[in-house]
Coordinates of C-alpha atoms and ligand atoms in Angstrom, one line a residue:
M1 CA 0.0 0.0 0.1
S2 CA 1.4 3.5 -1.0
S3 CA 2.4 5.6 2.0
P4 CA 0.0 8.6 2.1
K5 CA 0.9 12.1 2.8
L6 CA -1.4 13.4 5.5
P7 CA -2.7 16.8 4.8
Y8 CA -3.0 19.4 7.6
R9 CA -6.0 21.4 8.7
F10 CA -6.2 24.2 11.2
L11 CA -7.5 23.3 14.7
G12 CA -10.2 25.7 15.4
T13 CA -8.9 29.2 15.1
T14 CA -5.7 28.5 17.1
G15 CA -3.5 28.7 14.0
V16 CA -2.2 25.3 14.8
K17 CA -2.2 22.7 12.1
V18 CA -3.1 19.1 12.8
T19 CA -3.1 16.2 10.4
S20 CA -6.7 15.4 9.0
L21 CA -6.3 12.0 10.6
C22 CA -5.7 11.7 14.3
L23 CA -4.5 8.5 16.0
G24 CA -7.0 7.2 18.6
T25 CA -5.5 5.1 21.4
M26 CA -8.5 3.5 23.1
T27 CA -7.0 0.2 21.9
F28 CA -3.9 0.6 23.9
G29 CA -3.7 -1.5 26.9
Q30 CA -5.5 -4.8 27.4
A31 CA -7.6 -4.6 30.6
G32 CA -10.6 -2.5 31.7
I33 CA -11.5 1.0 30.5
G34 CA -11.9 3.0 33.6
L35 CA -14.0 0.1 34.8
Q36 CA -14.0 -1.5 38.2
D37 CA -13.1 -4.9 37.0
K38 CA -9.6 -4.6 35.6
S39 CA -9.3 -8.3 35.0
V40 CA -11.6 -8.2 31.9
I41 CA -9.3 -8.5 28.9
R42 CA -11.0 -7.4 25.6
P43 CA -9.8 -8.6 22.3
G44 CA -8.5 -6.1 19.7
Q45 CA -6.4 -4.4 22.4
S46 CA -2.6 -3.7 22.0
N47 CA 0.2 -4.4 24.4
E48 CA 3.0 -1.8 25.0
Q49 CA 5.2 -3.0 22.1
E50 CA 2.3 -3.2 19.6
S51 CA 1.1 0.2 20.8
H52 CA 4.5 1.6 20.1
E53 CA 4.7 0.1 16.7
I54 CA 1.3 1.7 15.8
L55 CA 2.6 5.2 17.1
D56 CA 5.8 4.7 15.0
Q57 CA 3.7 3.9 11.9
F58 CA 1.4 6.8 12.4
V59 CA 4.3 9.2 12.7
A60 CA 6.1 7.8 9.8
A61 CA 3.0 8.5 7.7
G62 CA 3.4 12.0 8.7
G63 CA 0.7 12.0 11.5
N64 CA 1.1 14.6 14.2
F65 CA -2.2 14.4 16.2
I66 CA -2.7 11.8 18.9
D67 CA -5.9 11.3 21.0
T68 CA -6.1 9.6 24.4
A69 CA -7.8 9.7 27.6
D70 CA -6.8 9.1 31.3
A71 CA -9.5 6.5 31.6
Y72 CA -8.3 4.4 28.6
Q73 CA -7.4 1.2 30.5
S74 CA -7.2 3.3 33.7
G75 CA -4.0 5.3 32.7
V76 CA -2.4 2.5 30.7
A77 CA -3.0 4.1 27.2
E78 CA -1.4 7.4 28.5
T79 CA 1.5 5.5 30.1
Y80 CA 2.3 3.6 26.8
I81 CA 2.4 7.1 25.0
G82 CA 4.7 8.3 27.7
S83 CA 7.1 5.4 27.4
W84 CA 7.1 5.9 23.6
L85 CA 7.8 9.6 24.0
V86 CA 10.8 8.8 26.3
K87 CA 12.3 6.8 23.3
H88 CA 11.6 9.6 20.9
P89 CA 12.2 13.0 22.7
E90 CA 12.8 14.9 19.4
L91 CA 9.1 14.2 18.5
R92 CA 7.5 15.9 21.4
K93 CA 7.5 19.4 20.0
K94 CA 6.1 18.2 16.7
L95 CA 3.1 16.4 18.2
I96 CA -0.3 17.7 19.2
I97 CA -1.3 15.3 22.0
A98 CA -4.9 15.4 23.3
T99 CA -6.2 13.7 26.4
K100 CA -9.3 13.8 28.4
L101 CA -10.6 13.7 32.0
F102 CA -14.0 12.9 33.6
I103 CA -14.3 9.1 34.0
P104 CA -13.5 7.9 37.5
M105 CA -10.0 6.7 37.8
D106 CA -10.3 5.2 41.3
Y107 CA -13.5 3.7 42.4
S108 CA -12.5 3.9 46.1
D109 CA -12.3 7.6 45.8
P110 CA -15.6 9.4 45.0
N111 CA -13.6 12.5 43.8
S112 CA -11.5 10.8 41.3
G113 CA -13.7 11.7 38.4
G114 CA -16.0 14.5 37.1
L115 CA -15.1 18.1 36.2
S116 CA -14.7 19.7 39.7
R117 CA -11.7 22.0 40.4
H118 CA -10.6 19.4 42.8
H119 CA -10.5 16.7 40.2
I120 CA -9.2 18.9 37.4
M121 CA -6.0 20.0 39.3
Q122 CA -5.2 16.4 40.2
A123 CA -6.1 14.8 36.8
V124 CA -3.8 17.2 34.9
E125 CA -0.8 16.3 37.1
D126 CA -1.6 12.6 36.8
S127 CA -1.9 12.8 33.0
L128 CA 1.4 14.8 32.7
K129 CA 3.2 12.2 34.7
R130 CA 1.9 9.3 32.7
L131 CA 2.5 11.0 29.4
K132 CA 6.0 12.0 30.6
T133 CA 5.6 15.6 29.2
D134 CA 5.5 19.1 30.6
Y135 CA 2.4 20.1 28.7
I136 CA -0.8 18.8 27.3
D137 CA -1.7 20.4 23.9
L138 CA -5.4 19.7 24.0
Y139 CA -7.2 18.9 27.2
Q140 CA -10.8 17.7 26.7
T141 CA -13.6 17.2 29.1
H142 CA -14.7 13.7 28.4
M143 CA -18.4 14.3 29.2
W144 CA -20.9 16.9 30.5
D145 CA -20.9 16.8 34.3
F146 CA -24.3 17.6 35.9
A147 CA -22.9 17.8 39.4
T148 CA -20.4 20.6 38.8
D149 CA -21.3 24.2 38.1
I150 CA -19.9 24.8 34.5
E151 CA -18.5 28.1 35.6
D152 CA -16.4 26.3 38.3
T153 CA -15.1 23.8 35.5
L154 CA -14.3 26.5 33.2
H155 CA -12.5 28.7 35.9
A156 CA -10.3 25.7 36.7
L157 CA -9.6 24.9 33.0
N158 CA -8.6 28.5 32.4
D159 CA -6.3 28.2 35.4
V160 CA -4.5 25.2 34.0
V161 CA -4.1 27.1 30.7
R162 CA -2.5 30.0 32.4
T163 CA 0.0 27.9 34.1
G164 CA 1.2 26.6 30.7
K165 CA 0.4 23.0 31.6
V166 CA -2.3 22.9 29.0
H167 CA -2.3 24.8 25.7
Y168 CA -5.9 24.4 24.5
I169 CA -9.3 23.2 25.8
G170 CA -11.8 21.0 24.0
V171 CA -14.9 19.2 24.9
S172 CA -16.3 15.8 24.2
N173 CA -19.8 14.1 24.5
V174 CA -22.1 17.1 25.1
T175 CA -25.5 18.1 23.7
G176 CA -26.1 21.2 21.7
W177 CA -27.3 23.3 24.6
Q178 CA -24.3 22.2 26.7
L179 CA -21.8 23.1 23.9
Q180 CA -23.4 26.6 23.4
K181 CA -23.5 27.1 27.2
I182 CA -19.7 26.3 27.4
V183 CA -19.0 28.7 24.6
E184 CA -21.1 31.5 26.1
T185 CA -19.6 31.0 29.6
N186 CA -16.1 31.4 28.2
K187 CA -17.2 34.5 26.4
K188 CA -18.8 35.9 29.6
F189 CA -15.5 35.6 31.5
G190 CA -13.2 36.4 28.6
Y191 CA -11.5 32.9 28.8
P192 CA -9.9 31.4 25.8
Q193 CA -12.5 29.7 23.8
I194 CA -12.8 25.9 23.4
V195 CA -11.2 24.9 20.1
S196 CA -12.7 21.4 19.5
L197 CA -15.6 19.0 20.0
Q198 CA -15.1 15.3 20.1
V199 CA -18.2 13.3 19.4
Q200 CA -19.4 10.2 17.7
Y201 CA -20.0 10.8 14.1
N202 CA -20.2 8.5 11.2
L203 CA -22.5 7.2 8.5
L204 CA -24.5 5.3 11.2
C205 CA -24.6 8.2 13.6
R206 CA -26.0 11.4 11.9
E207 CA -27.8 12.8 14.9
T208 CA -24.6 14.8 15.4
E209 CA -25.6 17.0 12.6
W210 CA -28.9 18.1 14.2
E211 CA -27.4 20.6 16.7
L212 CA -23.6 20.0 17.3
V213 CA -22.4 20.6 13.7
Q214 CA -24.4 23.8 13.6
V215 CA -22.8 25.0 16.9
C216 CA -19.4 24.2 15.6
Q217 CA -20.0 26.0 12.3
R218 CA -21.2 29.1 14.1
E219 CA -18.5 29.2 16.7
K220 CA -15.7 28.0 14.5
I221 CA -15.0 24.9 16.6
S222 CA -13.2 21.9 15.1
L223 CA -15.3 18.7 15.1
L224 CA -13.2 15.6 15.7
P225 CA -15.3 12.6 14.9
W226 CA -14.8 9.3 17.0
S227 CA -16.0 5.8 15.8
A228 CA -15.7 6.8 12.2
L229 CA -16.1 2.9 11.5
K230 CA -18.8 2.5 14.1
G231 CA -16.5 0.0 15.9
G232 CA -16.1 -2.1 12.6
M233 CA -19.6 -2.1 11.4
L234 CA -18.6 0.4 8.5
T235 CA -15.8 -1.7 7.1
G236 CA -17.8 -4.2 5.0
K237 CA -16.2 -7.1 6.8
Y238 CA -19.5 -8.5 8.2
K239 CA -21.8 -10.4 5.9
R240 CA -25.6 -10.5 5.9
G241 CA -26.6 -13.8 7.4
T242 CA -23.3 -14.7 8.9
V243 CA -23.2 -13.9 12.6
P244 CA -19.5 -13.4 13.7
T245 CA -19.0 -16.1 16.3
D246 CA -15.2 -15.9 17.2
P247 CA -15.2 -13.5 20.2
T248 CA -11.4 -13.2 19.7
S249 CA -11.6 -12.0 16.1
S250 CA -13.2 -8.6 16.6
R251 CA -14.8 -6.2 19.1
V252 CA -18.3 -6.7 17.3
A253 CA -18.0 -10.5 17.7
W254 CA -17.0 -10.1 21.4
V255 CA -20.0 -8.0 22.2
E256 CA -22.2 -10.3 20.0
E257 CA -21.4 -13.2 22.2
D258 CA -22.5 -11.2 25.4
P259 CA -23.9 -7.6 24.9
S260 CA -23.1 -7.0 28.7
K261 CA -19.5 -6.9 27.7
R262 CA -20.2 -3.7 25.8
W263 CA -17.8 -1.2 27.4
F264 CA -19.1 1.9 25.8
E265 CA -22.7 2.4 24.6
S266 CA -21.9 3.1 21.0
Q267 CA -20.0 -0.2 20.4
P268 CA -22.5 -2.2 18.4
S269 CA -23.1 -5.9 18.2
Y270 CA -23.9 -7.5 14.9
S271 CA -27.4 -8.3 15.9
E272 CA -28.3 -4.7 16.0
Y273 CA -27.9 -4.5 12.2
A274 CA -28.5 -8.1 11.1
N275 CA -32.0 -7.6 9.8
D276 CA -31.6 -3.8 9.0
D277 CA -32.3 -3.5 5.2
K278 CA -31.1 0.1 5.3
Y279 CA -27.9 -0.8 6.9
W280 CA -27.1 -3.5 4.2
A281 CA -28.1 -1.1 1.4
L282 CA -25.7 1.5 2.7
I283 CA -22.9 -1.1 2.8
D284 CA -23.7 -2.1 -0.8
T285 CA -23.5 1.5 -1.9
M286 CA -20.2 1.9 0.1
K287 CA -18.9 -1.1 -1.7
E288 CA -19.7 0.2 -5.2
I289 CA -18.1 3.5 -4.4
A290 CA -15.1 1.9 -3.0
K291 CA -14.7 -0.2 -6.2
K292 CA -14.8 2.9 -8.4
H293 CA -11.8 4.4 -6.2
N294 CA -9.9 1.1 -5.9
A295 CA -10.5 1.6 -2.1
T296 CA -11.9 -0.2 0.8
V297 CA -15.2 0.3 2.5
A298 CA -13.4 1.7 5.7
Q299 CA -11.7 4.3 3.4
V300 CA -15.0 5.3 2.0
A301 CA -16.4 5.8 5.5
I302 CA -13.5 8.0 6.6
A303 CA -13.4 9.9 3.4
W304 CA -17.1 10.8 3.8
L305 CA -16.3 12.3 7.1
L306 CA -13.4 14.3 5.7
K307 CA -16.0 15.9 3.3
Q308 CA -18.2 17.1 6.2
P309 CA -18.3 20.6 7.3
T310 CA -16.3 21.5 10.5
V311 CA -14.6 18.1 10.5
T312 CA -11.0 19.0 11.1
S313 CA -9.5 15.5 11.9
V314 CA -11.0 12.1 12.0
I315 CA -9.9 10.0 15.0
L316 CA -8.8 6.5 13.8
G317 CA -9.2 3.4 15.7
A318 CA -6.9 0.4 14.6
R319 CA -6.1 -2.8 16.2
T320 CA -3.5 -3.9 13.7
K321 CA -0.9 -2.1 11.6
Q322 CA -2.6 -3.4 8.5
Q323 CA -5.9 -1.7 9.7
L324 CA -4.0 1.5 10.3
A325 CA -2.5 1.4 6.9
D326 CA -5.8 0.9 5.4
N327 CA -7.3 3.7 7.4
L328 CA -4.5 6.2 6.7
A329 CA -4.9 5.6 3.0
S330 CA -8.4 7.2 3.2
V331 CA -6.8 10.5 2.6
N332 CA -6.2 9.4 -1.1
V333 CA -9.9 8.8 -1.6
N334 CA -11.4 11.9 -2.9
L335 CA -15.2 11.3 -3.1
T336 CA -17.2 13.4 -5.6
D337 CA -20.1 15.6 -4.7
E338 CA -22.5 13.0 -6.2
E339 CA -20.9 10.2 -4.1
V340 CA -21.2 12.2 -1.0
K341 CA -24.9 13.0 -1.8
L342 CA -25.6 9.4 -2.4
L343 CA -24.0 8.5 0.9
N344 CA -26.0 11.1 2.8
E345 CA -29.2 9.7 1.1
K346 CA -28.5 6.2 2.0
S347 CA -27.6 7.0 5.7
D348 CA -30.3 9.6 6.1
I349 CA -32.4 9.4 9.2
P350 CA -35.7 11.1 9.9
M351 CA -35.4 14.1 12.0
P352 CA -37.7 14.1 15.1
Y353 CA -39.6 17.0 16.3
P354 CA -38.6 19.9 16.5
Y355 CA -35.6 19.4 14.2
G356 CA -37.8 18.1 11.3
V357 CA -40.3 20.9 11.1
I358 CA -37.6 23.6 11.5
D359 CA -35.5 22.0 8.7
R360 CA -38.5 21.6 6.4
M361 CA -40.0 25.1 6.9
N362 CA -36.6 26.8 6.5
K363 CA -36.1 24.9 3.2
F364 CA -39.5 25.9 2.1
L365 CA -38.8 29.6 3.1
Q366 CA -35.6 29.5 1.0
R367 CA -37.6 28.4 -2.1
C368 CA -40.2 31.1 -1.7
Ligands
NAP1 N1 -14.5 10.8 23.3 C1 -15.0 9.7 23.4 O1 -15.9 9.4 24.2 C2 -14.5 8.6 22.5 C3 -15.3 7.4 22.5 C4 -14.8 6.4 21.6 C5 -13.6 6.5 20.9 N2 -12.9 7.7 21.1 C6 -11.6 8.0 20.4 O2 -11.8 7.6 18.9 C7 -10.9 6.6 18.6 C8 -11.5 5.6 17.6 O3 -12.6 5.0 18.1 P1 -13.1 3.6 17.8 O4 -12.1 2.7 18.1 O5 -14.5 3.4 18.3 O6 -13.1 3.7 16.2 P2 -13.8 2.9 14.9 O7 -13.0 3.4 13.7 O8 -15.2 3.0 14.9 O9 -13.5 1.3 15.3 C9 -12.2 0.8 15.4 C10 -12.2 -0.7 15.3 O10 -12.7 -1.1 14.0 C11 -11.9 -2.2 13.5 N3 -11.2 -1.7 12.4 C12 -10.4 -0.5 12.4 N4 -10.0 -0.3 11.1 C13 -10.4 -1.3 10.4 C14 -10.1 -1.6 8.9 N5 -9.4 -0.9 8.1 N6 -10.7 -2.9 8.5 C15 -11.4 -3.6 9.3 N7 -11.6 -3.3 10.7 C16 -11.2 -2.2 11.1 C17 -11.1 -2.6 14.6 O11 -11.8 -3.5 15.6 P3 -11.8 -5.1 15.2 O12 -10.5 -5.4 14.6 O13 -11.8 -5.6 16.7 O14 -13.0 -5.3 14.4 C18 -10.9 -1.3 15.4 O15 -10.6 -1.5 16.8 C19 -10.5 6.0 20.0 O16 -9.2 5.3 19.9 C20 -10.5 7.1 20.8 O17 -9.3 7.9 20.8 C21 -13.3 8.7 21.9

């Protein structure tokens, strides 16, 4: 496979350039994911050496943007990135490293998660130690916290920026009103604005467009989609009528065997799509488009995201070096406007009230 040159895009209005593909590291480390039971080993996870090889491969392809979280395997993913950085000190200043906080890190301590000042101050120090770095480029809240006053959270985040321990702030997993509230609160206090929103966005998750994409467009916030391949369901590797049965072969098969093993709510099982005609029609369309571009279905899924407004960098998930090579080559797939339109139609979902009526009436008004 030819080695792709990854293009750069601006991160929000920061002037910082990040590659349009970002390396996700949720697959680094083999046990738990901020869960109490750390004895649970999931398939599709990498040990330290494999994780370092994936980082090497990503950087060799020109990637400069890495996403992690304190909770990924309870600090293990950050630790692996840190031990890799120690081997490559010359790379640190060239990389944009993003991490997150919110998910409890120690279930014996009720204050080891959330977005309180108490936790933020501790979490920054812990992430810096694990990552073996003096600063975090992009520090992201992993989720909205209903217990903490958003003003308290943003005061504390502004403070960690002022110390230089964090360069930019981003958020993840929020609703439209929550995102706008964060933006307005930062404006009210004159704090540096958030630069990115990390949310699930893919051809099987278009709800993101109803509010979040619009806020990002209006406020010039970079959208960083996660689960571009819907945990494997947008790769074309699953066949209609063939239930994946080997739980060691893929995450989807592992969850299929026992849905209670699902470690985050968006990780699908095969059964959810097994009898969904619309899903199989979408996959067929993706296969046809992939064939025209001499590409893979996974590449088409990522290439579609790269064409969406406000998307700055798609966060890749890869279990193997071959999967990473496949996903990196998606930058070579330039979908036509007609292909994007067709994929939009095939993946379209009806907008519930009030989104649907607002959309329809505005389109009507534009035609008048
Ligand atoms: N902010 C958040 O709450 C949040 C949540 C989730 C993820 N994330 C970030 O987003 C990153 C990506 O998320 P994700 O892992 O859910 O992404 P994804 O792209 O939807 O799924 C990745 C999985 O799909 C399979 N796969 C990947 N490339 C493939 C290919 N070319 N061909 C066939 N199968 C392929 C692999 O699983 P199998 O081989 O096991 O099938 C891989 O582990 C994470 O690492 C993390 O950094 C953030």
